[in-house]
mmCIF file of C-alpha atoms in Angstrom:
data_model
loop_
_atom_site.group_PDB
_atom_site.id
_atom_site.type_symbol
_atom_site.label_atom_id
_atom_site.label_comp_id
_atom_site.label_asym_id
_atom_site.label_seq_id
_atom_site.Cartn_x
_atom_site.Cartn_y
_atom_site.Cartn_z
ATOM 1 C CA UNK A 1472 0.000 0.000 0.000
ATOM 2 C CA UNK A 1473 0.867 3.684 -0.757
ATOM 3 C CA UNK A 1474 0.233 7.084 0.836
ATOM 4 C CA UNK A 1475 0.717 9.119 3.357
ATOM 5 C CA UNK A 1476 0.108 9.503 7.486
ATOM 6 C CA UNK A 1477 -0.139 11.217 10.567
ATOM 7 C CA UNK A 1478 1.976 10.057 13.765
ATOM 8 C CA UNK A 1479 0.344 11.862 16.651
ATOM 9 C CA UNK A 1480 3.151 11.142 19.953
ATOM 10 C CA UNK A 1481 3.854 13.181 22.957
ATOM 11 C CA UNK A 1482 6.487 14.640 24.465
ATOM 12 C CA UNK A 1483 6.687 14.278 28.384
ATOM 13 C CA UNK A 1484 9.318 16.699 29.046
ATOM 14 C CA UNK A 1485 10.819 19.655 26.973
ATOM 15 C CA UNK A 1486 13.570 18.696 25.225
ATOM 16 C CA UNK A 1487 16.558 20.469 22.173
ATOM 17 C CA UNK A 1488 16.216 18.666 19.714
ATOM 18 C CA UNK A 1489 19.808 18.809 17.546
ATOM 19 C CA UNK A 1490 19.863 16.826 13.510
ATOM 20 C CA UNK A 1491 22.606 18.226 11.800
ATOM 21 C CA UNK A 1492 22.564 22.005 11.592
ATOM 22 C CA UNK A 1493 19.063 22.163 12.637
ATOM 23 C CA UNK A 1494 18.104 22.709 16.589
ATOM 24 C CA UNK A 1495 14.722 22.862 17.808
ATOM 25 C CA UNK A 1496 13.321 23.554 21.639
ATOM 26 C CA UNK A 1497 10.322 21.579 22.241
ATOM 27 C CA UNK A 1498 7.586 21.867 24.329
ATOM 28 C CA UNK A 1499 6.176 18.594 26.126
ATOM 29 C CA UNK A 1500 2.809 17.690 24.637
ATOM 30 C CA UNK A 1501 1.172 16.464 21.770
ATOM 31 C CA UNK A 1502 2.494 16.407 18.041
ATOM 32 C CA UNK A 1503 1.204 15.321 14.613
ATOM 33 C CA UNK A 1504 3.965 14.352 11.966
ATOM 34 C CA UNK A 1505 2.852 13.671 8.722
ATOM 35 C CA UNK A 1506 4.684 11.864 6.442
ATOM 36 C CA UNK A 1507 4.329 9.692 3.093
ATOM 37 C CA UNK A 1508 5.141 5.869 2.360
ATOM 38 C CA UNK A 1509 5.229 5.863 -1.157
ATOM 39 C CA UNK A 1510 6.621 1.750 -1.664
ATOM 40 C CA UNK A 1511 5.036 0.483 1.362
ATOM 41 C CA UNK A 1512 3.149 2.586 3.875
ATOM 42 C CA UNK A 1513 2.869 0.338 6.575
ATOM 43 C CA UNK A 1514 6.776 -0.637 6.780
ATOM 44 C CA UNK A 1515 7.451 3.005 6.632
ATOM 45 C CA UNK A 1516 4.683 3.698 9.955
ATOM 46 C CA UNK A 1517 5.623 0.487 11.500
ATOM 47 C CA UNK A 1518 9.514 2.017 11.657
ATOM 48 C CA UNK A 1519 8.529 4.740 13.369
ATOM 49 C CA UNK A 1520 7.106 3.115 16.011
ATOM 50 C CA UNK A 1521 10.147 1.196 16.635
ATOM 51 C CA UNK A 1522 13.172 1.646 19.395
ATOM 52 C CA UNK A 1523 15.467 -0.254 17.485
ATOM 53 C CA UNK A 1524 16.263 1.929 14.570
ATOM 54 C CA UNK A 1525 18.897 3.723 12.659
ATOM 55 C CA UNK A 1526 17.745 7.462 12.736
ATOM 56 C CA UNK A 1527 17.697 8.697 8.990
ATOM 57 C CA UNK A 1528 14.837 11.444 9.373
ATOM 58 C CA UNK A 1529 14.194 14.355 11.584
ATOM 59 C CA UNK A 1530 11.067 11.749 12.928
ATOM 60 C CA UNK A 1531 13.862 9.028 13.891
ATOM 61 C CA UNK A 1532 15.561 11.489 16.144
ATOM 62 C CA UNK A 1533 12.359 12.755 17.874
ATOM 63 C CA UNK A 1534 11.092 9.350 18.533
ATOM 64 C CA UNK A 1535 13.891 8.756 21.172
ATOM 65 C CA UNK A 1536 12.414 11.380 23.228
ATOM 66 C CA UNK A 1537 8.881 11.528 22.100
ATOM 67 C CA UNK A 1538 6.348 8.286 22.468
ATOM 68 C CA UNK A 1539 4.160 8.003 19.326
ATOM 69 C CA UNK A 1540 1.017 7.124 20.544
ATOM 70 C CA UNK A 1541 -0.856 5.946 16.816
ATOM 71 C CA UNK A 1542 -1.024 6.600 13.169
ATOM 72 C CA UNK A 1543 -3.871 7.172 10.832
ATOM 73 C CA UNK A 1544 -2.906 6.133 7.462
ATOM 74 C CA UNK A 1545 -4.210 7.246 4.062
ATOM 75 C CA UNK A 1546 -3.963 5.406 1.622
ATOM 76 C CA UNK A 1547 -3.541 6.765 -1.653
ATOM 77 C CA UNK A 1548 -1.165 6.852 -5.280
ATOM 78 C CA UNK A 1549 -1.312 10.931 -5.036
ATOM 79 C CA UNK A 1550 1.355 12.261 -2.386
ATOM 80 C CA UNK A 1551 -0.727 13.963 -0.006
ATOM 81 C CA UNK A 1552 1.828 15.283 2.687
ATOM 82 C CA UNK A 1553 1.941 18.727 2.079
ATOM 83 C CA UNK A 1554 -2.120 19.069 1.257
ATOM 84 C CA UNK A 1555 -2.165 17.621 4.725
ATOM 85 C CA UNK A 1556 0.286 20.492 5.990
ATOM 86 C CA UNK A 1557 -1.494 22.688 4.569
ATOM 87 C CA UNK A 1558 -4.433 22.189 6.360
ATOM 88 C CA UNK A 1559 -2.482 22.234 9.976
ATOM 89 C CA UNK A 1560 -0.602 25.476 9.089
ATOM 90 C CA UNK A 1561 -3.940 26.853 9.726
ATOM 91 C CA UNK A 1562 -4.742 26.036 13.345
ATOM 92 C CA UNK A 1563 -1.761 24.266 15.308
ATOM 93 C CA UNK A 1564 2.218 25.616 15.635
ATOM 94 C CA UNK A 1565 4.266 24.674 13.185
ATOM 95 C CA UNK A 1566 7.579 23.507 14.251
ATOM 96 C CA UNK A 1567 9.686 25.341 11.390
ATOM 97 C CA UNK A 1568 12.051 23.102 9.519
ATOM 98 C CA UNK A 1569 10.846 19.685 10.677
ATOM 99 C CA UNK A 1570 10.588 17.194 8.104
ATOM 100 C CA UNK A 1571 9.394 18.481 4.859
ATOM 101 C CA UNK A 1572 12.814 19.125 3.132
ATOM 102 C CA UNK A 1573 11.453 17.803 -0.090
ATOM 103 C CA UNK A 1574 8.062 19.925 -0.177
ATOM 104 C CA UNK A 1575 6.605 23.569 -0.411
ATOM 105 C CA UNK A 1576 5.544 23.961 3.152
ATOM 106 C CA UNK A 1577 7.658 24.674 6.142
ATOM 107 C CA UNK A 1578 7.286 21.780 8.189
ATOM 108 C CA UNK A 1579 5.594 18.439 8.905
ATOM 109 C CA UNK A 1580 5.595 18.665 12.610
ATOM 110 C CA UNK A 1581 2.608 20.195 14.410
ATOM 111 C CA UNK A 1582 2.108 20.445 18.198
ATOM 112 C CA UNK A 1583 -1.593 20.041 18.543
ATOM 113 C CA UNK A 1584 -2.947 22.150 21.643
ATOM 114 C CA UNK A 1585 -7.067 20.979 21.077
ATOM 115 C CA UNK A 1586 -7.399 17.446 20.285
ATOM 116 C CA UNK A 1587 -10.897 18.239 18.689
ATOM 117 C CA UNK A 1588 -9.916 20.609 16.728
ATOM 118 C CA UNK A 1589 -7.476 18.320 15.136
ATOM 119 C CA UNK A 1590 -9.677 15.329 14.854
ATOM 120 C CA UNK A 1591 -12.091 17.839 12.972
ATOM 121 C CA UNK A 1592 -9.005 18.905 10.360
ATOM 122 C CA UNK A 1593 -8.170 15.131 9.947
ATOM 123 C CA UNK A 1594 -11.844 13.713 9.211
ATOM 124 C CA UNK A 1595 -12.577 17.280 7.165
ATOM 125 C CA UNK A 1596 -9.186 16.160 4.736
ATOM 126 C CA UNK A 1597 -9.727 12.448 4.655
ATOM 127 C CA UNK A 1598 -13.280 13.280 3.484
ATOM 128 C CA UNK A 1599 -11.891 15.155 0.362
ATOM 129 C CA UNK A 1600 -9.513 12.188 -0.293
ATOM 130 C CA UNK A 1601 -10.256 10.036 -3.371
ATOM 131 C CA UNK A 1602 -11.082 6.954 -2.497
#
């Protein structure tokens, strides 16, 4: 399967968060990463979820702090990451720089502050989604 996805995890503590030349300070709480698995989308989710890892991606160094808690997955041929972006630029902080090297939008980390409000976005996008 193809497509894209949401991690939603959370962050116990604040934590500065260093990949390369990028540093980010981090609130504890709740994020949403979206990202894309575009030759198998549930080896790419399932990777993220584990401890034993090589860290590649900004995700893969956040995940040894922060505790993903589920995924949604969309499945889909289109790559929908930065439509999804899009749509949480609107209403949650955008954690500028994260992820999203290869796309028009200025991150793919979100630190969601109203749960509802985010389960609203999410439903809203996956019902514009072909199926």
């Amino acid at each position: 399967m193809r497509g894209a996805y949401v991690i939603v995890l959370t962050l116990d503590v604040s934590i500065k968060l260093n990949v390369g030349r990028n540093c980010w300070k981090l609130k504890s709480g709740t994020y949403a990463y979206i990202g894309s698995g575009m030759v198998n989308l549930e080896k790419r989710v399932l990777r993220h979820f584990s401890s034993s890892k090589k860290s590649h991606w900004h995700i893969d160094y956040l995940t040894q702090f922060a505790r993903p808690l589920f995924a949604v997955l969309i499945p889909s041929d289109r790559r929908l990451e930065e439509e999804i972006s899009l749509s949480f630029q609107k209403f949650f902080e955008c954690i500028e720089g994260f992820g999203a090297s290869d796309l028009k939008v200025p991150s793919n980390l979100y630190r969601i502050h109203d749960f509802k409000k985010f389960s609203e976005i999410l439903h809203s996008f996956l019902d514009t989604v072909e199926k």
